[in-house]
Amino acid sequence: MKLQRYLTAAAFLESAQPFLLAAEAENSLILGIAGDLARESGPGTSAAYFAAVQEGGKISVCAFSSVPNRVGITRAAHPAGLPLLASDIADACPEVRYLSGPEPTAGAFADLLAARFGARSHLSMGQRIHELRAVAPLANLPHGRLRPADMNDLDLVTGWVAEFMVEAGDHGDAGEIVRDRLPRGLLYLWEDGEAVSMAGWTGQTPNGVRIVLVYTPRSLRGRGYATACVAALSTRMLQSNRYCCLYTDLANPTSNAIYHRIGYRPVCDAAMYSVRDI
């Protein structure tokens, strides 16, 4: 058993992509982030962390960190490699506060990683990863149309992303996210006289994309706008991809029902844990 740390996202993908593609939708987050970094970065050392544990010459688990306070892990084929990975992450990523990944690996690994920091892990959010191959027929959708958000929508979309992040318990920079994604055509709006709902996509993998930032202002909820927006965006994405996937909060039955109606089906449960005492 040995741990391999990779200097670049491209080097990581060259080694780990076959392992990750065996469960592509489940591993869409790490595949998408590594793919984006590989396309954007030149040769040399990456600021992101990518590592894999190999047993008998075969990868059994991978981990990554593209922002200082978060780390993601894949499902472990064999749990014996998790302590080795926890030790390396504690050394390489000392600012990590949150760990996410598929269950049951995420829970077991969160305990190991928290112990490295002299803390106890705590569940922050139970999640479920869903996959869509075809949009289901939908009746009684609201009037409107899907359109790409543009720079004229900058203030509106920034405010909506900030509100989404508050509800999701995310502490990222909404302005930075929008300034990065808006010019690249990654954010869309459902318009019914005016913009009434938002959804975006990211994380291009060899066969799919991840739907993100689904948000409708509270005053406009319950009218089917999110369903229409996500269904239309998913339909557009499936024109050039085999699947779409997304993460849901298990504590939000409304959003889970919306995605099921569109045709998204569960792949596996996942979770986010805090690994530092708050």
Coordinates of C-alpha atoms in Angstrom, one line a residue:
M1 CA 0.0 0.0 0.0
K2 CA 1.3 3.4 -0.9
L3 CA 0.2 7.0 -1.3
Q4 CA 0.8 9.0 -4.4
R5 CA 0.6 12.8 -4.4
Y6 CA 0.3 14.4 -7.8
L7 CA 1.9 17.7 -8.8
T8 CA -0.7 18.6 -11.3
A9 CA -4.4 17.9 -12.0
A10 CA -3.3 16.6 -15.4
A11 CA -1.0 14.0 -13.9
F12 CA -3.7 13.0 -11.4
L13 CA -6.2 12.4 -14.2
E14 CA -3.7 10.4 -16.3
S15 CA -3.3 8.0 -13.4
A16 CA -6.8 8.1 -11.7
Q17 CA -9.3 8.7 -14.4
P18 CA -10.0 5.0 -15.1
F19 CA -10.8 4.4 -11.4
L20 CA -13.0 7.5 -11.3
L21 CA -14.9 6.8 -14.5
A22 CA -16.0 3.4 -13.1
A23 CA -18.5 5.5 -11.1
E24 CA -18.6 8.7 -13.2
A25 CA -21.6 10.5 -11.8
E26 CA -20.6 9.7 -8.2
N27 CA -17.2 11.1 -8.9
S28 CA -18.3 14.0 -11.0
L29 CA -17.1 16.6 -8.5
I30 CA -13.5 15.4 -8.5
L31 CA -13.5 14.7 -12.2
G32 CA -14.9 18.1 -13.1
I33 CA -12.6 20.1 -10.8
A34 CA -9.5 18.1 -12.0
G35 CA -10.6 18.5 -15.6
D36 CA -11.1 22.3 -15.2
L37 CA -7.7 22.7 -13.5
A38 CA -6.0 20.6 -16.1
R39 CA -7.4 22.7 -19.0
E40 CA -6.6 26.0 -17.3
S41 CA -3.1 25.2 -15.9
G42 CA 0.1 24.9 -17.7
P43 CA 2.9 22.5 -16.8
G44 CA 4.4 22.7 -13.3
T45 CA 3.1 22.3 -9.8
S46 CA -0.6 22.8 -9.1
A47 CA -1.8 24.7 -6.0
A48 CA -4.5 22.1 -5.6
Y49 CA -4.1 18.9 -3.7
F50 CA -4.6 15.6 -5.5
A51 CA -3.7 12.2 -4.0
A52 CA -4.5 8.5 -4.3
V53 CA -3.8 5.4 -2.3
Q54 CA -2.8 2.4 -4.3
E55 CA -3.0 -1.2 -3.1
G56 CA -1.3 -3.9 -5.2
G57 CA -0.8 -1.3 -8.0
K58 CA -4.5 -0.4 -8.2
I59 CA -6.0 2.8 -6.9
S60 CA -8.4 2.2 -4.0
V61 CA -9.3 5.8 -3.0
C62 CA -8.6 9.4 -4.1
A63 CA -8.8 12.8 -2.4
F64 CA -8.5 16.4 -3.5
S65 CA -8.6 19.9 -2.3
S66 CA -9.0 22.9 -4.6
V67 CA -9.8 25.5 -1.8
P68 CA -7.9 25.7 1.5
N69 CA -10.7 24.8 3.9
R70 CA -12.4 21.8 2.0
V71 CA -11.3 18.4 1.0
G72 CA -13.2 15.8 -1.0
I73 CA -12.8 12.0 -1.0
T74 CA -14.1 9.2 -3.3
R75 CA -15.6 6.0 -2.1
A76 CA -12.9 3.7 -0.8
A77 CA -12.6 0.2 -2.4
H78 CA -10.7 -0.8 0.8
P79 CA -10.9 1.1 4.1
A80 CA -7.3 0.1 5.0
G81 CA -6.0 3.0 3.0
L82 CA -7.9 5.7 4.8
P83 CA -5.5 6.3 7.7
L84 CA -2.6 6.8 5.3
L85 CA -4.7 9.4 3.4
A86 CA -5.8 11.1 6.5
S87 CA -2.3 11.6 7.7
D88 CA -1.2 13.0 4.3
I89 CA -4.1 15.5 4.1
A90 CA -3.5 16.7 7.7
D91 CA 0.1 17.5 6.7
A92 CA -0.7 19.0 3.2
C93 CA -3.9 20.8 3.9
P94 CA -3.7 22.2 7.5
E95 CA -6.6 24.7 6.9
V96 CA -9.1 22.0 6.1
R97 CA -12.4 22.4 8.0
Y98 CA -14.8 20.4 5.9
L99 CA -14.8 17.0 4.3
S100 CA -17.3 15.7 1.7
G101 CA -17.7 12.5 -0.2
P102 CA -19.9 9.4 -0.7
E103 CA -21.1 7.4 2.3
P104 CA -20.1 5.3 4.2
T105 CA -16.5 6.4 3.3
A106 CA -17.1 10.0 4.1
G107 CA -18.2 9.4 7.7
A108 CA -15.4 6.9 8.4
F109 CA -12.8 9.2 6.9
A110 CA -14.2 12.3 8.7
D111 CA -13.6 10.6 12.0
L112 CA -10.0 9.8 11.1
L113 CA -9.2 13.3 9.8
A114 CA -10.8 15.0 12.7
A115 CA -8.7 12.9 15.1
R116 CA -5.6 14.1 13.3
F117 CA -6.6 17.7 14.2
G118 CA -7.4 16.7 17.8
A119 CA -11.1 17.2 17.1
R120 CA -14.4 15.2 16.6
S121 CA -16.3 15.2 13.3
H122 CA -19.8 16.5 13.0
L123 CA -22.3 16.0 10.2
S124 CA -22.9 19.3 8.4
M125 CA -25.2 18.1 5.6
G126 CA -26.6 14.8 4.4
Q127 CA -26.6 14.7 0.6
R128 CA -27.7 12.6 -2.3
I129 CA -26.1 12.4 -5.7
H130 CA -28.6 12.1 -8.6
E131 CA -28.1 11.3 -12.3
L132 CA -30.3 12.1 -15.3
R133 CA -30.2 10.4 -18.7
A134 CA -33.5 11.8 -20.1
V135 CA -35.9 14.5 -19.0
A136 CA -39.3 13.1 -18.1
P137 CA -42.4 14.5 -19.8
L138 CA -43.7 17.4 -17.7
A139 CA -47.2 18.9 -17.6
N140 CA -48.4 22.2 -16.2
L141 CA -45.1 24.0 -16.4
P142 CA -45.2 27.8 -15.9
H143 CA -44.9 30.2 -18.8
G144 CA -41.5 31.5 -19.6
R145 CA -38.2 30.6 -21.3
L146 CA -34.7 29.6 -20.5
R147 CA -31.9 32.1 -21.4
P148 CA -28.2 32.4 -20.6
A149 CA -27.5 35.0 -18.0
D150 CA -25.3 37.9 -19.2
M151 CA -23.5 40.8 -17.8
N152 CA -26.7 42.9 -17.6
D153 CA -27.8 40.4 -15.0
L154 CA -24.6 40.7 -12.9
D155 CA -26.1 42.4 -9.8
L156 CA -29.3 40.2 -9.8
V157 CA -27.4 37.0 -10.2
T158 CA -24.8 38.0 -7.6
G159 CA -27.5 38.6 -5.1
W160 CA -29.2 35.3 -5.9
V161 CA -26.0 33.4 -5.6
A162 CA -25.3 35.1 -2.2
E163 CA -28.8 34.1 -1.0
F164 CA -28.3 30.6 -2.3
M165 CA -25.0 30.2 -0.4
V166 CA -26.6 31.5 2.9
E167 CA -29.3 28.9 2.6
A168 CA -26.8 26.1 1.7
G169 CA -24.4 27.1 4.5
D170 CA -21.7 27.8 2.0
H171 CA -19.1 30.5 2.9
G172 CA -17.7 31.2 -0.6
D173 CA -17.5 34.6 -2.4
A174 CA -20.7 35.0 -4.4
G175 CA -19.2 37.9 -6.4
E176 CA -16.1 35.9 -7.4
I177 CA -18.2 32.9 -8.4
V178 CA -20.5 35.0 -10.7
R179 CA -17.6 37.0 -12.2
D180 CA -15.9 33.7 -13.1
R181 CA -19.0 31.8 -14.4
L182 CA -21.1 34.5 -16.1
P183 CA -18.7 35.3 -18.9
R184 CA -18.3 31.6 -19.6
G185 CA -22.0 31.0 -20.1
L186 CA -22.4 28.7 -17.1
L187 CA -25.4 30.5 -15.5
Y188 CA -29.0 30.5 -16.9
L189 CA -32.2 32.2 -15.9
W190 CA -35.9 31.3 -16.3
E191 CA -37.7 34.4 -17.5
D192 CA -41.4 35.0 -17.2
G193 CA -41.7 38.7 -17.9
E194 CA -38.7 39.0 -15.7
A195 CA -36.0 36.7 -14.3
V196 CA -37.7 34.4 -11.8
S197 CA -35.3 31.5 -11.2
M198 CA -31.7 30.5 -11.8
A199 CA -29.6 27.4 -12.5
G200 CA -26.1 26.7 -13.7
W201 CA -23.8 24.0 -14.8
T202 CA -20.2 23.2 -14.3
G203 CA -17.8 20.3 -13.9
Q204 CA -17.5 18.9 -17.4
T205 CA -16.5 15.2 -17.3
P206 CA -15.9 12.9 -20.3
N207 CA -19.7 12.2 -20.5
G208 CA -21.6 14.7 -18.3
V209 CA -22.0 17.9 -16.4
R210 CA -23.1 18.9 -12.9
I211 CA -26.2 21.1 -12.4
V212 CA -25.5 23.7 -9.7
L213 CA -26.8 26.9 -8.1
V214 CA -30.5 26.2 -8.5
Y215 CA -32.3 29.1 -6.8
T216 CA -35.7 30.8 -6.8
P217 CA -36.4 33.8 -4.5
R218 CA -38.7 33.0 -1.7
S219 CA -41.4 35.3 -2.9
L220 CA -41.6 33.4 -6.2
R221 CA -41.4 29.8 -4.9
G222 CA -44.2 27.3 -5.3
R223 CA -45.0 28.3 -8.9
G224 CA -42.9 25.6 -10.7
Y225 CA -40.2 28.0 -11.9
A226 CA -37.3 25.9 -10.5
T227 CA -38.7 22.8 -12.1
A228 CA -39.0 24.5 -15.5
C229 CA -35.6 26.1 -15.2
V230 CA -33.8 22.9 -14.3
A231 CA -35.7 20.8 -16.8
A232 CA -34.9 23.2 -19.6
L233 CA -31.2 23.5 -18.7
S234 CA -30.9 19.7 -18.3
T235 CA -32.5 19.2 -21.7
R236 CA -30.0 21.7 -23.2
M237 CA -27.1 19.9 -21.5
L238 CA -28.2 16.5 -22.7
Q239 CA -27.9 17.6 -26.3
S240 CA -24.1 17.3 -26.0
N241 CA -23.7 15.1 -22.9
R242 CA -24.8 11.6 -21.9
Y243 CA -25.9 12.6 -18.4
C244 CA -26.5 15.4 -16.0
C245 CA -26.0 15.0 -12.3
L246 CA -26.6 17.1 -9.2
Y247 CA -26.3 17.0 -5.4
T248 CA -29.4 17.5 -3.1
D249 CA -29.7 18.3 0.6
L250 CA -31.5 15.3 2.2
A251 CA -33.2 17.7 4.6
N252 CA -35.0 19.5 1.7
P253 CA -37.8 17.2 0.5
T254 CA -39.1 19.9 -1.8
S255 CA -36.0 20.1 -4.0
N256 CA -35.6 16.3 -3.9
A257 CA -39.2 15.9 -5.2
I258 CA -38.6 18.5 -7.9
Y259 CA -35.6 16.7 -9.3
H260 CA -37.3 13.3 -9.1
R261 CA -40.2 14.7 -11.2
I262 CA -37.8 15.9 -13.8
G263 CA -36.2 12.5 -14.1
Y264 CA -33.2 12.6 -11.8
R265 CA -32.6 9.3 -10.0
P266 CA -30.4 8.6 -6.9
V267 CA -26.9 7.3 -7.4
C268 CA -25.7 7.2 -3.8
D269 CA -25.8 9.1 -0.6
A270 CA -23.1 11.5 0.3
A271 CA -22.3 13.9 3.2
M272 CA -20.4 16.9 4.3
Y273 CA -18.7 16.8 7.7
S274 CA -16.9 19.4 9.8
V275 CA -13.5 18.0 11.0
R276 CA -12.5 20.8 13.3
D277 CA -14.2 21.9 16.5
I278 CA -16.3 25.0 16.0

